[in-house]
PDB file of C-alpha atoms and ligand atoms in Angstrom:
ATOM      1  CA  UNK H   1     -20.087   8.581   9.546  1.00  0.00           C
ATOM      2  CA  UNK H   2     -19.704   5.876   6.979  1.00  0.00           C
ATOM      3  CA  UNK H   3     -17.057   3.424   7.934  1.00  0.00           C
ATOM      4  CA  UNK H   4     -14.846   1.368   5.739  1.00  0.00           C
ATOM      5  CA  UNK H   5     -12.627  -1.584   6.423  1.00  0.00           C
ATOM      6  CA  UNK H   6      -9.051  -1.107   5.374  1.00  0.00           C
ATOM      7  CA  UNK H   7      -7.501  -4.527   4.804  1.00  0.00           C
ATOM      8  CA  UNK H   8      -3.740  -4.968   4.603  1.00  0.00           C
ATOM      9  CA  UNK H   9      -3.559  -7.668   1.936  1.00  0.00           C
ATOM     10  CA  UNK H  10       0.239  -7.562   1.971  1.00  0.00           C
ATOM     11  CA  UNK H  11       2.858  -5.747   4.044  1.00  0.00           C
ATOM     12  CA  UNK H  12       6.174  -7.012   2.701  1.00  0.00           C
ATOM     13  CA  UNK H  13       8.904  -5.728   0.435  1.00  0.00           C
ATOM     14  CA  UNK H  14       9.252  -7.352  -2.975  1.00  0.00           C
ATOM     15  CA  UNK H  15      11.395 -10.232  -1.660  1.00  0.00           C
ATOM     16  CA  UNK H  16       8.656 -11.382   0.739  1.00  0.00           C
ATOM     17  CA  UNK H  17       8.989 -13.105   4.104  1.00  0.00           C
ATOM     18  CA  UNK H  18      10.011 -15.883   4.106  1.00  0.00           C
ATOM     19  CA  UNK H  19      12.182 -15.582   1.028  1.00  0.00           C
ATOM     20  CA  UNK H  20      12.722 -19.013  -0.438  1.00  0.00           C
ATOM     21  CA  UNK H  21      16.471 -18.428  -0.647  1.00  0.00           C
ATOM     22  CA  UNK H  22      17.007 -17.036   2.832  1.00  0.00           C
ATOM     23  CA  UNK H  23      17.504 -18.766   6.159  1.00  0.00           C
ATOM     24  CA  UNK H  24      17.688 -15.687   8.392  1.00  0.00           C
ATOM     25  CA  UNK H  25      15.828 -15.613  11.684  1.00  0.00           C
ATOM     26  CA  UNK H  26      12.986 -13.546  10.214  1.00  0.00           C
ATOM     27  CA  UNK H  27      12.447 -16.102   7.470  1.00  0.00           C
ATOM     28  CA  UNK H  28      12.769 -19.040   9.864  1.00  0.00           C
ATOM     29  CA  UNK H  29      10.171 -17.452  12.141  1.00  0.00           C
ATOM     30  CA  UNK H  30       7.811 -16.915   9.188  1.00  0.00           C
ATOM     31  CA  UNK H  31       8.146 -20.547   8.092  1.00  0.00           C
ATOM     32  CA  UNK H  32       7.021 -21.634  11.540  1.00  0.00           C
ATOM     33  CA  UNK H  33       4.453 -18.901  12.268  1.00  0.00           C
ATOM     34  CA  UNK H  34       2.149 -18.071   9.324  1.00  0.00           C
ATOM     35  CA  UNK H  35       1.115 -14.725  10.834  1.00  0.00           C
ATOM     36  CA  UNK H  36       4.728 -13.556  10.456  1.00  0.00           C
ATOM     37  CA  UNK H  37       4.668 -14.108   6.691  1.00  0.00           C
ATOM     38  CA  UNK H  38       4.605 -11.039   4.463  1.00  0.00           C
ATOM     39  CA  UNK H  39       3.492 -10.845   0.849  1.00  0.00           C
ATOM     40  CA  UNK H  40       3.827  -7.917  -1.575  1.00  0.00           C
ATOM     41  CA  UNK H  41       2.356  -4.695  -0.233  1.00  0.00           C
ATOM     42  CA  UNK H  42      -1.286  -4.056  -1.159  1.00  0.00           C
ATOM     43  CA  UNK H  43      -4.221  -2.380   0.565  1.00  0.00           C
ATOM     44  CA  UNK H  44      -7.942  -2.928  -0.003  1.00  0.00           C
ATOM     45  CA  UNK H  45     -10.563  -0.384   1.078  1.00  0.00           C
ATOM     46  CA  UNK H  46     -13.938  -2.028   1.542  1.00  0.00           C
ATOM     47  CA  UNK H  47     -17.101   0.053   1.742  1.00  0.00           C
ATOM     48  CA  UNK H  48     -19.918   0.083  -0.784  1.00  0.00           C
ATOM     49  CA  UNK H  49     -17.116  -0.287  -3.315  1.00  0.00           C
ATOM     50  CA  UNK H  50     -13.920  -2.292  -3.169  1.00  0.00           C
ATOM     51  CA  UNK H  51     -10.879  -0.159  -4.014  1.00  0.00           C
ATOM     52  CA  UNK H  52      -7.548  -1.932  -4.334  1.00  0.00           C
ATOM     53  CA  UNK H  53      -4.262  -0.064  -4.022  1.00  0.00           C
ATOM     54  CA  UNK H  54      -1.608  -2.028  -5.945  1.00  0.00           C
ATOM     55  CA  UNK H  55      -1.785  -5.502  -7.411  1.00  0.00           C
ATOM     56  CA  UNK H  56       1.456  -7.424  -6.968  1.00  0.00           C
ATOM     57  CA  UNK H  57       2.170 -10.962  -8.155  1.00  0.00           C
ATOM     58  CA  UNK H  58       0.423 -12.565  -5.131  1.00  0.00           C
ATOM     59  CA  UNK H  59      -2.852 -10.665  -5.515  1.00  0.00           C
ATOM     60  CA  UNK H  60      -5.020 -13.715  -6.319  1.00  0.00           C
ATOM     61  CA  UNK H  61      -3.853 -15.516  -3.177  1.00  0.00           C
ATOM     62  CA  UNK H  62      -4.210 -12.341  -1.133  1.00  0.00           C
ATOM     63  CA  UNK H  63      -7.810 -11.746  -2.257  1.00  0.00           C
ATOM     64  CA  UNK H  64      -8.756 -15.377  -1.653  1.00  0.00           C
ATOM     65  CA  UNK H  65      -7.225 -15.257   1.816  1.00  0.00           C
ATOM     66  CA  UNK H  66      -9.342 -12.189   2.656  1.00  0.00           C
ATOM     67  CA  UNK H  67     -12.458 -13.797   1.071  1.00  0.00           C
ATOM     68  CA  UNK H  68     -12.777 -10.903  -1.381  1.00  0.00           C
ATOM     69  CA  UNK H  69     -14.467 -11.757  -4.666  1.00  0.00           C
ATOM     70  CA  UNK H  70     -14.937  -8.278  -6.106  1.00  0.00           C
ATOM     71  CA  UNK H  71     -12.634  -5.395  -7.020  1.00  0.00           C
ATOM     72  CA  UNK H  72     -14.248  -2.241  -8.423  1.00  0.00           C
ATOM     73  CA  UNK H  73     -11.113  -0.265  -9.217  1.00  0.00           C
ATOM     74  CA  UNK H  74      -7.365  -0.389  -8.777  1.00  0.00           C
ATOM     75  CA  UNK H  75      -5.122   2.539  -7.851  1.00  0.00           C
ATOM     76  CA  UNK H  76      -1.441   1.999  -8.590  1.00  0.00           C
ATOM     77  CA  UNK H  77       1.374   3.649  -6.658  1.00  0.00           C
ATOM     78  CA  UNK H  78       4.111   2.867  -9.201  1.00  0.00           C
ATOM     79  CA  UNK H  79       5.380   0.587 -11.916  1.00  0.00           C
ATOM     80  CA  UNK H  80       7.504  -1.924  -9.968  1.00  0.00           C
ATOM     81  CA  UNK H  81       6.719  -5.630 -10.316  1.00  0.00           C
ATOM     82  CA  UNK H  82       5.730  -6.058  -6.659  1.00  0.00           C
ATOM     83  CA  UNK H  83       2.948  -3.491  -7.246  1.00  0.00           C
ATOM     84  CA  UNK H  84       1.666  -4.270 -10.752  1.00  0.00           C
ATOM     85  CA  UNK H  85       2.786  -7.863 -11.426  1.00  0.00           C
ATOM     86  CA  UNK H  86      -0.634  -9.271 -10.514  1.00  0.00           C
ATOM     87  CA  UNK H  87      -2.700  -7.216 -12.943  1.00  0.00           C
ATOM     88  CA  UNK H  88      -3.000 -10.173 -15.390  1.00  0.00           C
ATOM     89  CA  UNK H  89      -4.894 -12.019 -12.623  1.00  0.00           C
ATOM     90  CA  UNK H  90      -7.811  -9.727 -13.472  1.00  0.00           C
ATOM     91  CA  UNK H  91      -8.020 -10.734 -17.129  1.00  0.00           C
ATOM     92  CA  UNK H  92     -10.525 -13.540 -16.612  1.00  0.00           C
ATOM     93  CA  UNK H  93     -12.249 -11.707 -13.775  1.00  0.00           C
ATOM     94  CA  UNK H  94     -13.247  -9.212 -16.476  1.00  0.00           C
ATOM     95  CA  UNK H  95     -13.659 -11.559 -19.437  1.00  0.00           C
ATOM     96  CA  UNK H  96     -15.773 -14.170 -17.639  1.00  0.00           C
ATOM     97  CA  UNK H  97     -17.071 -12.152 -14.716  1.00  0.00           C
ATOM     98  CA  UNK H  98     -17.869  -8.461 -14.858  1.00  0.00           C
ATOM     99  CA  UNK H  99     -17.507  -8.184 -18.675  1.00  0.00           C
ATOM    100  CA  UNK H 100     -16.719  -4.540 -18.107  1.00  0.00           C
ATOM    101  CA  UNK H 101     -13.184  -3.118 -18.337  1.00  0.00           C
ATOM    102  CA  UNK H 102     -11.666  -2.684 -14.890  1.00  0.00           C
ATOM    103  CA  UNK H 103     -10.731   0.902 -14.002  1.00  0.00           C
ATOM    104  CA  UNK H 104      -7.022   1.185 -13.231  1.00  0.00           C
ATOM    105  CA  UNK H 105      -5.678   4.548 -12.090  1.00  0.00           C
ATOM    106  CA  UNK H 106      -2.020   5.493 -12.105  1.00  0.00           C
ATOM    107  CA  UNK H 107       0.505   8.117 -13.126  1.00  0.00           C
ATOM    108  CA  UNK H 108       1.453   8.373 -16.824  1.00  0.00           C
ATOM    109  CA  UNK H 109       4.718   6.428 -16.322  1.00  0.00           C
ATOM    110  CA  UNK H 110       2.946   3.671 -14.381  1.00  0.00           C
ATOM    111  CA  UNK H 111       0.180   3.279 -16.946  1.00  0.00           C
ATOM    112  CA  UNK H 112       2.738   3.183 -19.756  1.00  0.00           C
ATOM    113  CA  UNK H 113       4.459   0.276 -17.958  1.00  0.00           C
ATOM    114  CA  UNK H 114       1.078  -1.490 -17.729  1.00  0.00           C
ATOM    115  CA  UNK H 115       0.543  -0.929 -21.450  1.00  0.00           C
ATOM    116  CA  UNK H 116       4.003  -2.246 -22.321  1.00  0.00           C
ATOM    117  CA  UNK H 117       3.898  -5.306 -20.095  1.00  0.00           C
ATOM    118  CA  UNK H 118       0.284  -6.393 -20.324  1.00  0.00           C
ATOM    119  CA  UNK H 119      -0.573  -5.581 -23.934  1.00  0.00           C
ATOM    120  CA  UNK H 120      -2.366  -8.926 -24.318  1.00  0.00           C
ATOM    121  CA  UNK H 121      -5.153  -7.874 -21.934  1.00  0.00           C
ATOM    122  CA  UNK H 122      -5.549  -4.130 -22.425  1.00  0.00           C
ATOM    123  CA  UNK H 123      -9.153  -4.523 -23.578  1.00  0.00           C
ATOM    124  CA  UNK H 124      -9.938  -5.757 -20.056  1.00  0.00           C
ATOM    125  CA  UNK H 125      -8.559  -2.553 -18.511  1.00  0.00           C
ATOM    126  CA  UNK H 126      -9.845   0.998 -18.444  1.00  0.00           C
ATOM    127  CA  UNK H 127      -6.629   2.964 -17.825  1.00  0.00           C
ATOM    128  CA  UNK H 128      -7.144   6.379 -16.246  1.00  0.00           C
ATOM    129  CA  UNK H 129      -4.362   8.886 -15.682  1.00  0.00           C
ATOM    130  CA  UNK H 130      -3.899  10.261 -12.204  1.00  0.00           C
ATOM    131  CA  UNK H 131      -1.435  13.099 -11.796  1.00  0.00           C
ATOM    132  CA  UNK H 132       0.150  14.260  -8.548  1.00  0.00           C
ATOM    133  CA  UNK H 133      -2.213  16.409  -6.461  1.00  0.00           C
ATOM    134  CA  UNK H 134      -5.200  15.218  -8.473  1.00  0.00           C
ATOM    135  CA  UNK H 135      -8.162  14.007  -6.408  1.00  0.00           C
ATOM    136  CA  UNK H 136     -10.587  11.211  -7.006  1.00  0.00           C
ATOM    137  CA  UNK H 137     -13.907  10.767  -5.163  1.00  0.00           C
ATOM    138  CA  UNK H 138     -14.816   7.121  -4.638  1.00  0.00           C
ATOM    139  CA  UNK H 139     -17.398   5.749  -2.238  1.00  0.00           C
ATOM    140  CA  UNK H 140     -17.434   8.722   0.227  1.00  0.00           C
ATOM    141  CA  UNK H 141     -13.619   8.856   0.297  1.00  0.00           C
ATOM    142  CA  UNK H 142     -11.549  11.509  -1.462  1.00  0.00           C
ATOM    143  CA  UNK H 143      -8.260  10.057  -2.677  1.00  0.00           C
ATOM    144  CA  UNK H 144      -5.498  12.566  -3.349  1.00  0.00           C
ATOM    145  CA  UNK H 145      -2.518  11.348  -5.366  1.00  0.00           C
ATOM    146  CA  UNK H 146       0.665  12.755  -3.857  1.00  0.00           C
ATOM    147  CA  UNK H 147       4.210  12.525  -5.199  1.00  0.00           C
ATOM    148  CA  UNK H 148       6.316   9.822  -3.555  1.00  0.00           C
ATOM    149  CA  UNK H 149      10.124   9.795  -3.734  1.00  0.00           C
ATOM    150  CA  UNK H 150      10.782   6.399  -5.263  1.00  0.00           C
ATOM    151  CA  UNK H 151      10.660   5.581  -8.969  1.00  0.00           C
ATOM    152  CA  UNK H 152       9.731   8.080 -11.712  1.00  0.00           C
ATOM    153  CA  UNK H 153       6.161   9.330 -11.259  1.00  0.00           C
ATOM    154  CA  UNK H 154       5.558   7.226  -8.117  1.00  0.00           C
ATOM    155  CA  UNK H 155       2.565   8.162  -5.977  1.00  0.00           C
ATOM    156  CA  UNK H 156       1.271   7.807  -2.457  1.00  0.00           C
ATOM    157  CA  UNK H 157      -2.362   8.355  -1.528  1.00  0.00           C
ATOM    158  CA  UNK H 158      -4.111  10.478   1.071  1.00  0.00           C
ATOM    159  CA  UNK H 159      -7.585   9.166   1.886  1.00  0.00           C
ATOM    160  CA  UNK H 160     -10.035  11.608   3.428  1.00  0.00           C
ATOM    161  CA  UNK H 161     -13.423  10.479   4.555  1.00  0.00           C
ATOM    162  CA  UNK H 162     -16.106  12.873   3.355  1.00  0.00           C
ATOM    163  CA  UNK H 163     -18.314  14.038   6.197  1.00  0.00           C
ATOM    164  CA  UNK H 164     -21.981  14.317   5.271  1.00  0.00           C
ATOM    165  CA  UNK H 165     -25.376  15.137   6.771  1.00  0.00           C
ATOM    166  CA  UNK H 166     -25.347  14.774  10.543  1.00  0.00           C
ATOM    167  CA  UNK H 167     -21.608  14.190  10.418  1.00  0.00           C
ATOM    168  CA  UNK H 168     -20.935  17.683   9.099  1.00  0.00           C
ATOM    169  CA  UNK H 169     -18.664  19.477  11.496  1.00  0.00           C
ATOM    170  CA  UNK H 170     -17.152  16.241  12.702  1.00  0.00           C
ATOM    171  CA  UNK H 171     -13.434  16.211  12.069  1.00  0.00           C
ATOM    172  CA  UNK H 172     -12.781  14.348   8.857  1.00  0.00           C
ATOM    173  CA  UNK H 173     -10.596  11.290   9.142  1.00  0.00           C
ATOM    174  CA  UNK H 174      -7.428  11.034   7.092  1.00  0.00           C
ATOM    175  CA  UNK H 175      -5.252   8.067   6.209  1.00  0.00           C
ATOM    176  CA  UNK H 176      -1.980   8.336   4.268  1.00  0.00           C
ATOM    177  CA  UNK H 177      -0.613   5.341   2.363  1.00  0.00           C
ATOM    178  CA  UNK H 178       2.989   5.475   1.151  1.00  0.00           C
ATOM    179  CA  UNK H 179       4.285   1.916   0.759  1.00  0.00           C
ATOM    180  CA  UNK H 180       7.349   2.926  -1.268  1.00  0.00           C
ATOM    181  CA  UNK H 181       9.009   6.250  -0.647  1.00  0.00           C
ATOM    182  CA  UNK H 182      12.198   7.929   0.459  1.00  0.00           C
ATOM    183  CA  UNK H 183      12.134  11.269   2.312  1.00  0.00           C
ATOM    184  CA  UNK H 184       9.007  13.166   1.256  1.00  0.00           C
ATOM    185  CA  UNK H 185       9.158  16.681  -0.172  1.00  0.00           C
ATOM    186  CA  UNK H 186       8.153  19.622   2.000  1.00  0.00           C
ATOM    187  CA  UNK H 187       4.754  20.296   0.420  1.00  0.00           C
ATOM    188  CA  UNK H 188       3.735  16.656   0.875  1.00  0.00           C
ATOM    189  CA  UNK H 189       4.839  16.709   4.517  1.00  0.00           C
ATOM    190  CA  UNK H 190       2.722  19.818   4.991  1.00  0.00           C
ATOM    191  CA  UNK H 191      -0.309  18.098   3.473  1.00  0.00           C
ATOM    192  CA  UNK H 192       0.119  15.080   5.767  1.00  0.00           C
ATOM    193  CA  UNK H 193       0.682  16.950   9.019  1.00  0.00           C
ATOM    194  CA  UNK H 194      -1.488  15.616  11.861  1.00  0.00           C
ATOM    195  CA  UNK H 195      -2.809  12.725   9.762  1.00  0.00           C
ATOM    196  CA  UNK H 196      -4.919  10.246  11.743  1.00  0.00           C
ATOM    197  CA  UNK H 197      -3.377   7.098  10.295  1.00  0.00           C
ATOM    198  CA  UNK H 198       0.022   6.983   8.572  1.00  0.00           C
ATOM    199  CA  UNK H 199       0.959   3.802   6.686  1.00  0.00           C
ATOM    200  CA  UNK H 200       4.570   4.167   5.709  1.00  0.00           C
ATOM    201  CA  UNK H 201       7.478   2.450   3.953  1.00  0.00           C
ATOM    202  CA  UNK H 202       9.805   0.812   6.492  1.00  0.00           C
ATOM    203  CA  UNK H 203      11.680  -1.436   4.096  1.00  0.00           C
ATOM    204  CA  UNK H 204      14.999  -1.600   5.921  1.00  0.00           C
ATOM    205  CA  UNK H 205      15.974  -2.442   9.477  1.00  0.00           C
ATOM    206  CA  UNK H 206      19.260  -0.909  10.545  1.00  0.00           C
ATOM    207  CA  UNK H 207      21.056   0.721   7.626  1.00  0.00           C
ATOM    208  CA  UNK H 208      18.967   2.003   4.750  1.00  0.00           C
ATOM    209  CA  UNK H 209      20.584   0.714   1.547  1.00  0.00           C
ATOM    210  CA  UNK H 210      18.389   2.950  -0.626  1.00  0.00           C
ATOM    211  CA  UNK H 211      18.014   6.196   1.352  1.00  0.00           C
ATOM    212  CA  UNK H 212      16.542   8.131  -1.563  1.00  0.00           C
ATOM    213  CA  UNK H 213      13.772   5.665  -2.390  1.00  0.00           C
ATOM    214  CA  UNK H 214      12.881   3.867   0.863  1.00  0.00           C
ATOM    215  CA  UNK H 215      12.796   4.370   4.620  1.00  0.00           C
ATOM    216  CA  UNK H 216      14.364   2.336   7.360  1.00  0.00           C
ATOM    217  CA  UNK H 217      12.212   1.451  10.353  1.00  0.00           C
ATOM    218  CA  UNK H 218      13.976   4.165  12.358  1.00  0.00           C
ATOM    219  CA  UNK H 219      13.405   6.769   9.645  1.00  0.00           C
ATOM    220  CA  UNK H 220       9.745   5.779   9.347  1.00  0.00           C
ATOM    221  CA  UNK H 221       9.248   6.270  13.078  1.00  0.00           C
ATOM    222  CA  UNK H 222      10.990   9.647  12.917  1.00  0.00           C
ATOM    223  CA  UNK H 223       8.692  10.682  10.074  1.00  0.00           C
ATOM    224  CA  UNK H 224       5.630   9.642  12.070  1.00  0.00           C
ATOM    225  CA  UNK H 225       6.853  11.844  14.946  1.00  0.00           C
ATOM    226  CA  UNK H 226       7.622  14.748  12.643  1.00  0.00           C
ATOM    227  CA  UNK H 227       4.128  14.616  11.125  1.00  0.00           C
ATOM    228  CA  UNK H 228       2.394  14.187  14.471  1.00  0.00           C
ATOM    229  CA  UNK H 229       0.532  11.190  13.075  1.00  0.00           C
ATOM    230  CA  UNK H 230      -1.998   9.919  15.618  1.00  0.00           C
ATOM    231  CA  UNK H 231      -1.374   6.254  14.742  1.00  0.00           C
ATOM    232  CA  UNK H 232       1.236   4.835  12.396  1.00  0.00           C
ATOM    233  CA  UNK H 233       1.714   1.466  10.761  1.00  0.00           C
ATOM    234  CA  UNK H 234       4.971   0.325   9.224  1.00  0.00           C
ATOM    235  CA  UNK H 235       4.623  -1.538   5.940  1.00  0.00           C
ATOM    236  CA  UNK H 236       6.712  -2.788   2.987  1.00  0.00           C
ATOM    237  CA  UNK H 237       8.910  -4.408   5.628  1.00  0.00           C
ATOM    238  CA  UNK H 238      11.738  -6.579   4.302  1.00  0.00           C
ATOM    239  CA  UNK H 239      12.512  -7.835   7.834  1.00  0.00           C
ATOM    240  CA  UNK H 240      15.857  -9.214   6.567  1.00  0.00           C
ATOM    241  CA  UNK H 241      17.787  -6.146   5.418  1.00  0.00           C
ATOM    242  CA  UNK H 242      20.068  -4.874   6.606  1.00  0.00           C
ATOM    243  CA  UNK H 243      19.737  -6.515  10.041  1.00  0.00           C
ATOM    244  CA  UNK H 244      17.236  -9.399  10.244  1.00  0.00           C
ATOM    245  CA  UNK H 245      14.566  -8.842  12.895  1.00  0.00           C
ATOM    246  CA  UNK H 246      11.733 -11.184  13.791  1.00  0.00           C
ATOM    247  CA  UNK H 247       8.110 -10.104  14.022  1.00  0.00           C
ATOM    248  CA  UNK H 248       8.261 -10.948  17.725  1.00  0.00           C
ATOM    249  CA  UNK H 249      11.273  -8.709  18.305  1.00  0.00           C
ATOM    250  CA  UNK H 250       9.897  -5.842  16.220  1.00  0.00           C
ATOM    251  CA  UNK H 251       6.465  -5.873  17.872  1.00  0.00           C
ATOM    252  CA  UNK H 252       7.956  -5.982  21.374  1.00  0.00           C
ATOM    253  CA  UNK H 253      10.310  -3.110  20.588  1.00  0.00           C
ATOM    254  CA  UNK H 254       7.601  -0.921  19.012  1.00  0.00           C
ATOM    255  CA  UNK H 255       5.305  -1.597  21.973  1.00  0.00           C
ATOM    256  CA  UNK H 256       8.037  -0.364  24.336  1.00  0.00           C
ATOM    257  CA  UNK H 257       8.204   3.021  22.594  1.00  0.00           C
ATOM    258  CA  UNK H 258       6.110   5.925  23.848  1.00  0.00           C
ATOM    259  CA  UNK H 259       4.579   6.468  20.403  1.00  0.00           C
ATOM    260  CA  UNK H 260       1.642   4.893  18.596  1.00  0.00           C
ATOM    261  CA  UNK H 261       3.618   2.997  15.969  1.00  0.00           C
ATOM    262  CA  UNK H 262       2.925  -0.630  15.088  1.00  0.00           C
ATOM    263  CA  UNK H 263       4.116  -3.029  12.415  1.00  0.00           C
ATOM    264  CA  UNK H 264       1.305  -3.791   9.986  1.00  0.00           C
ATOM    265  CA  UNK H 265       0.803  -7.484   9.297  1.00  0.00           C
ATOM    266  CA  UNK H 266      -0.800  -9.303   6.395  1.00  0.00           C
ATOM    267  CA  UNK H 267      -4.506  -9.600   7.156  1.00  0.00           C
ATOM    268  CA  UNK H 268      -4.661  -6.632   9.552  1.00  0.00           C
ATOM    269  CA  UNK H 269      -8.010  -4.815   9.283  1.00  0.00           C
ATOM    270  CA  UNK H 270      -8.550  -1.203  10.374  1.00  0.00           C
ATOM    271  CA  UNK H 271     -11.834   0.657  10.645  1.00  0.00           C
ATOM    272  CA  UNK H 272     -11.737   3.918   8.741  1.00  0.00           C
TER     273      UNK H 272
HETATM  274 ZN1   ZN R   1      15.431 -13.812   5.467  1.00  0.00          ZN
HETATM  275 ZN1   ZN R   2       9.001   0.056  -5.751  1.00  0.00          ZN
HETATM  276 ZN1   ZN R   3       7.512  -2.121  -3.471  1.00  0.00          ZN
END
């Protein structure tokens, strides 16, 4: 079966860790230990093609850090700055590099935000509408856009590896990526049941200040249990709100649980 590398370019909430204005223990730890730093959430799937999910304001640094020099298409989950703010970084990649408009997929609301905010570079982009439940076949992976409960028209993605040839009959592998979402609707839960890898919003630690549009770490773990996910990774972690927790504390606690749940970290690579 073809394998891909799934690279976590960023695993933080929009405020990042460390936040320049914050002296909490999570931020202090991240100042001292670079591996505890978290940039805006983004995922890169590397196979024959390079598919980027979200492009926040740190995307240039994130791609350089991962030694990635090519992006073939971008899938956007939603319109918030921490997910689209880095799109202008691709202007000169297209103008001086590929000289071919870069395909950017997103829901109608998300693409309208791109049009409004980045009007100066629209000729460098090939905007393609992706509606909930629509599928997209890219590089032996089927991407299904699923409704997320976050901002208007927000999406999550289900990645299913297409079995072929000798692999036919092998169980297909599935990865769900929902960096920003509150409680998912029933039909989405049904679609995700038994997923191999769940990557899920765990913005808050302790109390969830935005229970309709994000998860707390505890809620994310409960969702992973409910779905029967084989392995889960927490992402979009603020680490400061509402109770600061260090990477060391979080990892030790997750490891003590009887379930396969880990905190994703910037730079983590999974085989898929
Ligand atoms: Zn902090
Ligand atoms: Zn958001
Ligand atoms: Zn976000």
